Coordinates of C-alpha atoms in Angstrom, one line a residue:
X1484 CA 0.0 0.0 0.0
X1485 CA 1.3 3.5 -0.9
X1486 CA 1.0 6.6 1.3
X1487 CA -1.4 8.0 -1.2
X1488 CA -3.7 5.0 -1.0
X1489 CA -3.6 5.1 2.8
X1490 CA -4.5 8.8 2.8
X1491 CA -7.5 8.1 0.5
X1492 CA -8.8 5.3 2.7
X1493 CA -8.6 7.5 5.8
X1494 CA -10.1 10.5 4.1
X1495 CA -13.1 8.4 3.1
X1496 CA -13.3 6.4 6.3
X1497 CA -13.0 9.0 9.1
X1498 CA -16.1 11.1 8.2
X1499 CA -18.3 7.9 8.6
X1500 CA -17.4 7.5 12.2
X1501 CA -16.2 11.0 13.4
X1502 CA -17.5 14.5 13.1
X1503 CA -14.8 17.0 12.3
X1504 CA -14.6 20.4 10.7
X1505 CA -11.4 19.3 8.9
X1506 CA -10.5 15.7 8.2
X1507 CA -7.0 16.4 6.8
X1508 CA -5.3 17.1 10.2
X1509 CA -6.7 13.9 11.6
X1510 CA -5.4 11.9 8.6
X1511 CA -2.0 13.5 8.9
X1512 CA -1.7 12.8 12.6
X1513 CA -2.8 9.2 12.2
X1514 CA -0.3 8.6 9.4
X1515 CA 2.5 10.3 11.4
X1516 CA 1.6 7.9 14.3
X1517 CA 1.5 4.9 12.0
X1518 CA 4.8 5.8 10.3
X1519 CA 6.3 7.0 13.6
X1520 CA 7.7 10.2 12.0
X1521 CA 7.7 13.9 12.6
X1522 CA 5.5 16.4 10.8
X1523 CA 8.5 17.6 8.7
X1524 CA 9.4 14.0 7.8
X1525 CA 5.7 13.4 6.8
X1526 CA 5.6 16.5 4.6
X1527 CA 8.7 15.3 2.8
X1528 CA 7.2 12.0 1.9
X1529 CA 5.7 11.5 -1.6
X1530 CA 2.4 9.8 -2.2
X1531 CA 4.3 6.9 -3.8
X1532 CA 6.0 5.9 -0.5
X1533 CA 5.2 2.2 0.1
X1534 CA 4.3 1.2 3.7
X1535 CA 6.5 -1.5 5.2
X1536 CA 4.9 -4.7 6.6
X1537 CA 5.0 -3.3 10.1
X1538 CA 3.5 0.0 9.1
X1539 CA 0.8 -1.8 7.2
X1540 CA -0.1 -3.9 10.3
X1541 CA -0.2 -0.7 12.3
X1542 CA -2.5 0.9 9.7
X1543 CA -4.9 -2.1 9.8
X1544 CA -4.9 -1.9 13.6
X1545 CA -5.8 1.9 13.5
X1546 CA -8.6 1.1 11.0
X1547 CA -9.9 -1.5 13.5
X1548 CA -9.9 1.0 16.3
X1549 CA -11.6 3.6 14.2
X1550 CA -14.4 1.1 13.4
X1551 CA -14.8 0.6 17.1
X1552 CA -15.3 4.4 17.4
X1553 CA -12.3 4.7 19.7
X1554 CA -11.5 8.5 20.0
X1555 CA -8.6 9.4 17.8
X1556 CA -6.8 11.1 20.7
X1557 CA -6.8 7.7 22.5
X1558 CA -5.5 6.0 19.4
X1559 CA -2.7 8.5 19.2
X1560 CA -2.2 8.5 22.9
X1561 CA -1.8 12.2 23.1
X1562 CA -3.7 15.5 22.6
X1563 CA -2.7 19.1 21.9
X1564 CA -3.6 21.5 24.7
X1565 CA -2.4 25.1 24.4
X1566 CA 1.4 24.8 23.8
X1567 CA 1.5 21.3 25.2
X1568 CA 1.1 17.8 23.9
X1569 CA -0.3 15.7 26.7
X1570 CA -0.5 12.0 27.0
X1571 CA -4.0 10.7 27.4
X1572 CA -5.7 7.3 27.7
X1573 CA -9.1 5.9 28.7
X1574 CA -8.5 6.7 32.3
X1575 CA -8.8 10.5 31.7
X1576 CA -11.2 12.8 29.9
X1577 CA -9.9 14.1 26.6
X1578 CA -9.1 17.8 27.1
X1579 CA -11.4 20.1 25.1
X1580 CA -10.9 23.6 23.6
X1581 CA -13.4 24.8 26.2
X1582 CA -10.9 23.9 28.9
X1583 CA -8.1 25.7 27.1
X1584 CA -10.3 28.7 27.2
X1585 CA -10.9 28.3 31.0
X1586 CA -7.1 28.4 31.6
X1587 CA -6.7 31.5 29.3
X1588 CA -9.7 33.2 31.1
X1589 CA -8.1 32.6 34.5
X1590 CA -4.8 34.0 33.2
X1591 CA -6.5 37.1 31.8
X1592 CA -8.4 37.9 35.0
X1593 CA -5.5 37.3 37.3
X1594 CA -3.3 39.5 35.2
X1595 CA -5.9 42.2 35.0
X1596 CA -5.8 42.3 38.8
X1597 CA -2.0 42.1 38.8
X1598 CA -2.5 39.1 41.1
X1599 CA 0.2 36.4 41.3
X1600 CA -1.2 33.3 43.0
X1601 CA 0.6 31.8 45.9
X1602 CA -1.1 28.4 45.7
X1603 CA -3.3 27.1 42.9
X1604 CA -5.3 23.9 43.3
X1605 CA -6.9 22.1 40.3
X1606 CA -9.8 19.8 41.3
X1607 CA -10.5 16.9 39.0
X1608 CA -7.1 17.2 37.3
X1609 CA -7.4 14.2 35.0
X1610 CA -4.5 14.4 32.6
X1611 CA -3.1 17.3 34.6
X1612 CA -3.7 19.7 31.6
X1613 CA -5.1 22.6 33.7
X1614 CA -2.6 22.3 36.6
X1615 CA 0.4 22.0 34.3
X1616 CA -0.7 24.9 32.1
X1617 CA -1.2 27.0 35.2
X1618 CA 2.2 26.2 36.5
X1619 CA 3.7 27.2 33.1
X1620 CA 1.8 30.5 33.2
X1621 CA 2.5 31.2 36.9
X1622 CA 6.0 29.6 37.5
X1623 CA 6.3 31.1 41.0
X1624 CA 3.0 29.6 42.2
X1625 CA 2.7 26.4 44.1
X1626 CA 0.4 24.2 42.0
X1627 CA -1.5 21.1 43.2
X1628 CA -3.7 18.7 41.2
X1629 CA -6.4 16.5 42.8
X1630 CA -8.3 13.5 41.3
X1631 CA -10.2 10.6 42.7
X1632 CA -8.5 8.2 40.2
X1633 CA -5.0 6.8 40.9
X1634 CA -4.6 6.0 37.2
X1635 CA -5.3 9.7 36.4
X1636 CA -2.8 10.9 39.0
X1637 CA -0.1 8.6 37.5
X1638 CA -0.8 10.0 34.0
X1639 CA -0.8 13.6 35.2
X1640 CA 2.5 13.1 36.9
X1641 CA 4.0 11.7 33.7
X1642 CA 2.8 14.8 31.8
X1643 CA 4.3 17.1 34.4
X1644 CA 7.6 15.3 34.3
X1645 CA 7.7 15.5 30.5
X1646 CA 7.7 19.3 30.7
X1647 CA 9.9 19.4 33.9
X1648 CA 7.2 21.4 35.8
X1649 CA 6.9 21.0 39.5
X1650 CA 3.3 20.2 40.1
X1651 CA 2.2 18.0 43.0
X1652 CA -0.7 15.5 42.5
X1653 CA -2.8 13.9 45.1
X1654 CA -5.5 11.2 45.0
X1655 CA -8.5 12.4 47.0
X1656 CA -12.3 12.2 46.8
X1657 CA -13.3 15.8 47.2
X1658 CA -16.9 14.9 48.1
X1659 CA -15.6 12.9 51.1
X1660 CA -12.0 14.0 51.8
X1661 CA -10.6 17.2 53.3
X1662 CA -8.5 19.3 50.9
X1663 CA -8.2 22.4 53.1
X1664 CA -4.6 21.4 53.8
X1665 CA -3.5 23.0 50.5
X1666 CA -4.4 26.6 51.8
X1667 CA -5.0 27.7 48.2
X1668 CA -5.8 31.2 47.1
X1669 CA -6.8 30.2 43.6
X1670 CA -9.1 27.3 42.9
X1671 CA -9.7 26.1 39.3
X1672 CA -11.8 23.2 38.2
X1673 CA -13.5 21.4 35.4
X1674 CA -15.5 18.9 37.5
X1675 CA -18.0 16.4 36.2
X1676 CA -21.1 18.3 35.0
X1677 CA -22.9 16.3 32.3
X1678 CA -26.3 15.2 33.4
X1679 CA -27.1 11.5 33.2
X1680 CA -30.0 12.1 30.8
X1681 CA -27.7 13.9 28.4
X1682 CA -25.9 10.6 27.8
X1683 CA -28.5 9.6 25.2
X1684 CA -27.7 12.7 23.1
X1685 CA -23.9 12.1 23.1
X1686 CA -21.7 10.4 20.6
X1687 CA -20.8 6.7 21.2
X1688 CA -17.1 7.5 21.0
X1689 CA -17.6 9.6 24.1
X1690 CA -20.0 7.5 26.2
X1691 CA -18.3 4.2 25.3
X1692 CA -14.7 5.3 25.8
X1693 CA -14.3 8.3 28.1
X1694 CA -14.5 7.7 31.9
X1695 CA -18.0 8.3 33.2
X1696 CA -16.6 9.2 36.6
X1697 CA -15.1 12.3 35.0
X1698 CA -18.2 13.1 32.9
X1699 CA -21.6 12.5 34.6
X1700 CA -23.5 13.8 37.6
X1701 CA -26.9 12.7 38.9
X1702 CA -30.0 14.3 37.3
X1703 CA -31.3 15.1 40.8
X1704 CA -28.1 16.8 42.0
X1705 CA -26.3 18.3 38.9
X1706 CA -24.2 20.8 40.9
X1707 CA -23.1 18.4 43.6
X1708 CA -19.4 19.1 42.9
X1709 CA -19.9 22.9 42.6
X1710 CA -21.7 23.1 45.9
X1711 CA -18.8 21.3 47.6
X1712 CA -16.1 23.3 46.0
X1713 CA -17.8 26.7 46.4
X1714 CA -18.6 26.0 50.0
X1715 CA -14.9 25.1 50.6
X1716 CA -13.8 28.2 48.7
X1717 CA -15.8 30.5 51.0
X1718 CA -14.7 28.7 54.1
X1719 CA -11.0 28.9 53.2
X1720 CA -9.7 32.2 54.6
X1721 CA -6.8 32.3 52.1
X1722 CA -8.9 31.9 48.9
X1723 CA -9.3 34.8 46.5
X1724 CA -10.4 33.5 43.1
X1725 CA -12.3 30.5 41.8
X1726 CA -12.6 29.5 38.1
X1727 CA -15.0 26.8 37.0
X1728 CA -16.0 25.3 33.7
X1729 CA -19.8 24.6 33.9
X1730 CA -22.7 23.1 32.1
X1731 CA -25.0 25.8 30.6
X1732 CA -28.0 23.7 31.8
X1733 CA -27.0 24.3 35.4
X1734 CA -26.7 28.0 35.2
X1735 CA -29.9 28.8 37.1
X1736 CA -29.1 26.3 39.9
X1737 CA -25.7 27.8 40.3
X1738 CA -27.1 31.3 40.5
X1739 CA -29.5 30.3 43.2
X1740 CA -26.8 28.6 45.2
X1741 CA -24.4 31.5 44.8
X1742 CA -27.0 34.0 45.9
X1743 CA -27.1 32.2 49.3
X1744 CA -23.6 33.7 49.9
X1745 CA -22.7 37.4 50.3
X1746 CA -19.7 39.7 50.3
X1747 CA -18.3 38.4 47.1
X1748 CA -18.7 38.9 43.3
X1749 CA -19.2 36.4 40.6
X1750 CA -19.5 36.5 36.9
X1751 CA -20.4 34.1 34.1
X1752 CA -18.6 34.0 30.7
X1753 CA -19.4 32.4 27.4
X1754 CA -17.2 30.0 25.5
X1755 CA -16.2 30.3 21.9
X1756 CA -19.5 28.9 20.8
X1757 CA -21.5 31.6 22.7
X1758 CA -22.7 29.3 25.4
X1759 CA -22.5 30.1 29.1
X1760 CA -19.5 27.9 30.1
X1761 CA -17.4 29.6 32.9
X1762 CA -18.0 30.8 36.4
X1763 CA -15.6 33.2 38.1
X1764 CA -15.8 34.0 41.8
X1765 CA -13.8 36.7 43.5
X1766 CA -13.7 37.5 47.2

């Protein structure tokens, strides 16, 4: 099989199983993975390049995984996030552009206040993408990442080590365990927020492969994590800012809960799609 033939197969195959605004970058990334080459090396290859037997076997394995609707990021084992390329697997949620925007929003607001955090804590760290990005943006800050999953913590540590950034990760269940020991002044979190009933509207490549523990909350208590985190934020004497990614469907519930507190300000912000996606609290 030639490279040109492999491209043609993937270009025809991917749209049948995956929605994407542009198929070409996915084809390129998969072929770079199959051939185990860099982007520059890939661009230098001609369409007449003939795949070796090992490369052909890897190509066939990728096709099999695509047919099984495995997310392409899991096939590749990595995902781009801001200026990083993070390792991902089925133990962690695949970082989305919305979460990149959460990090950039936090940076913008903190900078506008000329505020340099002493301690940042990221709740539900998953791959560590938020915590690691915040450490890069605020190198003088202490940064901690918390997750209930040991497998997620191990992966996050690997990602931090890759970029030689000093982020500490801890396995805790924030609904049960005490995390006041971190004495944070900045809290940032993309906790589980998808309602159970929304599962029926989601793509199979999400519901079958991504960890439900990181995605879903009960229909009868959709802001369970926010209530815990916001309560902790207000009880923490050191805390100054909190940044959350949220479900637009939970907006009214969050407003009602927030209005039970006083002596603070909060704001909601839209994502790049125009949906209410972020909550920022300032003491």
